[in-house]
C-alpha positions in Angstrom: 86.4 192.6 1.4 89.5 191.4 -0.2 88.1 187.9 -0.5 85.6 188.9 -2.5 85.8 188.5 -6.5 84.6 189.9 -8.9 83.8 188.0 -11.8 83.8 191.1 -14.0 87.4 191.8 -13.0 88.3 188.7 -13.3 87.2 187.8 -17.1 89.2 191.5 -17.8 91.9 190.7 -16.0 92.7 187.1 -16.5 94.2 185.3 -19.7 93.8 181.5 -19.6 94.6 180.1 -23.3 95.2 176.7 -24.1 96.5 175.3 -27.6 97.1 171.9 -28.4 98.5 170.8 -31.9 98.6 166.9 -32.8 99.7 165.1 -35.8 98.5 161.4 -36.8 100.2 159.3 -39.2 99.8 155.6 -40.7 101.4 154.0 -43.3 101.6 150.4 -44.1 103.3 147.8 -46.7 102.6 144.2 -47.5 105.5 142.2 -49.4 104.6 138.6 -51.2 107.3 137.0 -50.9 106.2 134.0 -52.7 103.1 132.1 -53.3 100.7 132.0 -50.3 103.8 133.5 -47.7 103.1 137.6 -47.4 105.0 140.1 -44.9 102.9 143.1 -44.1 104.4 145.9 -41.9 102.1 149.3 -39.7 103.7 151.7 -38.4 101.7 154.9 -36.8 102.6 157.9 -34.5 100.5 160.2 -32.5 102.1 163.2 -31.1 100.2 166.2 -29.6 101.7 169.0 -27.3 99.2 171.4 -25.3 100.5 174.8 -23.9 98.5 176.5 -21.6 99.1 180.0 -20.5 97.6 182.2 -17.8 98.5 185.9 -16.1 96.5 187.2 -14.1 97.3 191.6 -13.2 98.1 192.9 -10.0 94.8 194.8 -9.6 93.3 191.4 -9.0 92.2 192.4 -5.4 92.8 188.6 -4.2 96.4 188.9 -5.5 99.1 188.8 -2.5 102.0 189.3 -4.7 100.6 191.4 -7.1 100.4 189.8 -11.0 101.4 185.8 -11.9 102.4 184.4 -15.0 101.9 180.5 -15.2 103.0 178.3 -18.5 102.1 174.6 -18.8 103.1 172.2 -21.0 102.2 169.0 -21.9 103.6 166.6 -24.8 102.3 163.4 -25.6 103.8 160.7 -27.6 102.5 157.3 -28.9 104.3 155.3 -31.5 103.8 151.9 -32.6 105.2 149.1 -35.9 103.8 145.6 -36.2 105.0 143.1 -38.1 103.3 140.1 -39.9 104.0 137.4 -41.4 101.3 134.9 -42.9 101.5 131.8 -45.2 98.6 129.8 -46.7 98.9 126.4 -48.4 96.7 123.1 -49.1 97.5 119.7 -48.8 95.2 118.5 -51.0 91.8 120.1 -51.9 91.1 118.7 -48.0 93.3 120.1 -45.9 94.1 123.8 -45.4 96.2 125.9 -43.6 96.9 129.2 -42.4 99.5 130.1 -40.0 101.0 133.8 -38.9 103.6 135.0 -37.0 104.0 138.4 -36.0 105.7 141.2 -33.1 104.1 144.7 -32.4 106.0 147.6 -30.2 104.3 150.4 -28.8 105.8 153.2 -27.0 104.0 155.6 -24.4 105.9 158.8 -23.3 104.2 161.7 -21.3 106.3 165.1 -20.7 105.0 168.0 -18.7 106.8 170.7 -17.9 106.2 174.3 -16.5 106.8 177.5 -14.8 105.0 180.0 -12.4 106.1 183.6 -11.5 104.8 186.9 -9.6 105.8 190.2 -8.6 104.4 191.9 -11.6 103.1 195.2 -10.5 103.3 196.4 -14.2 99.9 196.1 -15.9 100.2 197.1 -18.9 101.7 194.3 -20.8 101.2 190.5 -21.3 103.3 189.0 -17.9 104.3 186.2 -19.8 105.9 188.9 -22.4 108.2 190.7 -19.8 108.7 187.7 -17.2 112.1 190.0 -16.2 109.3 192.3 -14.7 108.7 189.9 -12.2 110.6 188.5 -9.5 112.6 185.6 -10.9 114.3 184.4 -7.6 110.4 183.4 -6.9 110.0 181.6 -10.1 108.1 178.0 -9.3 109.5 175.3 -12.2 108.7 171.8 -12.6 109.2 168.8 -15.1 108.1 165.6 -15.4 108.6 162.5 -17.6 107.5 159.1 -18.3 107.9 156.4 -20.3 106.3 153.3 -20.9 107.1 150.5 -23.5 104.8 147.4 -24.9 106.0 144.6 -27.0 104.2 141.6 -28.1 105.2 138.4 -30.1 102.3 136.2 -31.7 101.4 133.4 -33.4 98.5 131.5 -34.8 97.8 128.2 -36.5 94.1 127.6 -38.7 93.2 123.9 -39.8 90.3 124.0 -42.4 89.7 120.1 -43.3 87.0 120.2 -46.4 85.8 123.1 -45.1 83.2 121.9 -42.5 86.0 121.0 -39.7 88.4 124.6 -38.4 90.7 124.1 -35.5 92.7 127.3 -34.9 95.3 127.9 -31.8 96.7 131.1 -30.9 99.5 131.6 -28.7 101.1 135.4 -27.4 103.9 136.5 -25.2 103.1 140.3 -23.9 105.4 142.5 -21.9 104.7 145.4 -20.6 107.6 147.6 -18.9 104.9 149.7 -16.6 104.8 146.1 -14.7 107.5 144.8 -12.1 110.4 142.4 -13.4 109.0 139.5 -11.8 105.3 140.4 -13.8 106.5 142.2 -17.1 106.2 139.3 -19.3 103.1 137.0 -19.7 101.7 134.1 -21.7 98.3 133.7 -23.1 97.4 130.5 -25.2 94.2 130.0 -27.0 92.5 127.4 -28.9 89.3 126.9 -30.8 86.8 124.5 -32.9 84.5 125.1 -35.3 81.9 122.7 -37.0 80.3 123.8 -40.6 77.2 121.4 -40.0 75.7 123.0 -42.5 77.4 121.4 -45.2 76.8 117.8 -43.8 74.4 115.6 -46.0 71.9 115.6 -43.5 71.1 119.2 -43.2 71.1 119.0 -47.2 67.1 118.7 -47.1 67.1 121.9 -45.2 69.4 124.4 -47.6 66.0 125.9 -48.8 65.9 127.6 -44.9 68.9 127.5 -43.5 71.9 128.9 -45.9 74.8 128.4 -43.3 74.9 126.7 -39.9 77.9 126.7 -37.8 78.7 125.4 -34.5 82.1 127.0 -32.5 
């Protein structure tokens, strides 16, 4: 029957190869601008593209329109900087503070694009090699693209008093352009405590146990 395969014929008569390629890179710089105030920059990309092609001959019996010829591809992109900025100072030896600002973009794009074509009643050559062999006016193309962005501001404040007392409070704004207008932007504060106890007098009498002890 013509609905039956062969598995034979079809490992003999098929090509299915895929490559993909990808390159990574990173690089980041810090700046001091003066004492105790630093900027420090990342920037990265990823970007891969995967081609997949496939012919199958005519003397596939379950081919109707004798050979095909089928190209895929698929890039993908991802690319993102982020910006800091940080400054520590004292006010006194009792008071200590850390604060940063910072902003980080990433972009997101997907593009696929491909073609399909039959009528190749040659079998001696590649289909993809001779696609004039085939019947062009049948040719099946597609494409699609999309593109997403994120961005993000930050900011945090750290309060160290004598080192047994922290207080830190975070505060972001992410948008995210995959997200309707009305939701693309959102607000996230934060805030924490933290109590050194170990370094109290009264846990003095214990240091020979307990090294640290904090409660957060």
């Amino acid at each position: 029957s013509d609905q039956v395969r062969n598995p034979v014929a079809m490992i003999n008569l098929t090509n299915d190869n895929t490559q993909t390629d990808r390159v990574l890179g990173n690089i980041s710089a810090t700046l001091n601008i003066m004492k105790g105030l630093n900027y420090k920059v990342n920037m990265s990309v990823d970007q891969s593209k995967a081609t997949r092609k496939v012919t199958q001959d005519a003397q596939l019996s379950y081919m109707t329109d004798k050979g095909t010829a089928t190209i895929n591809n698929v890039e993908l992109g991802n690319s993102m900087i982020e910006n800091y900025l940080t400054y520590d100072f004292k006010l006194s030896n009792a008071h200590k503070f850390n604060l940063l600002a910072g902003q980080s973009y990433q972009k997101f794009r997907i593009y696929s694009y491909g073609m399909t074509e039959s009528g190749f009643a040659k079998s001696t050559v590649d289909n993809l090699n001779e696609l004039l062999l085939g019947k062009s006016t049948q040719a099946v193309v597609s494409s699609d693209i999309t593109v997403n962005e994120l961005q993000s501001f930050f900011g945090r404040v750290n309060y160290d008093f004598q080192s047994k007392y922290l207080v830190s409070f975070v505060m972001r704004k992410d948008g995210y352009s995959k997200l309707v207008d009305d939701n693309r932007w959102g607000v996230f504060p934060g805030i924490s405590a933290g109590w050194v106890f170990g370094k109290e007098e009264f846990m003095q009498k214990y240091s020979d146990v307990i090294s640290f002890a904090k409660l957060r």
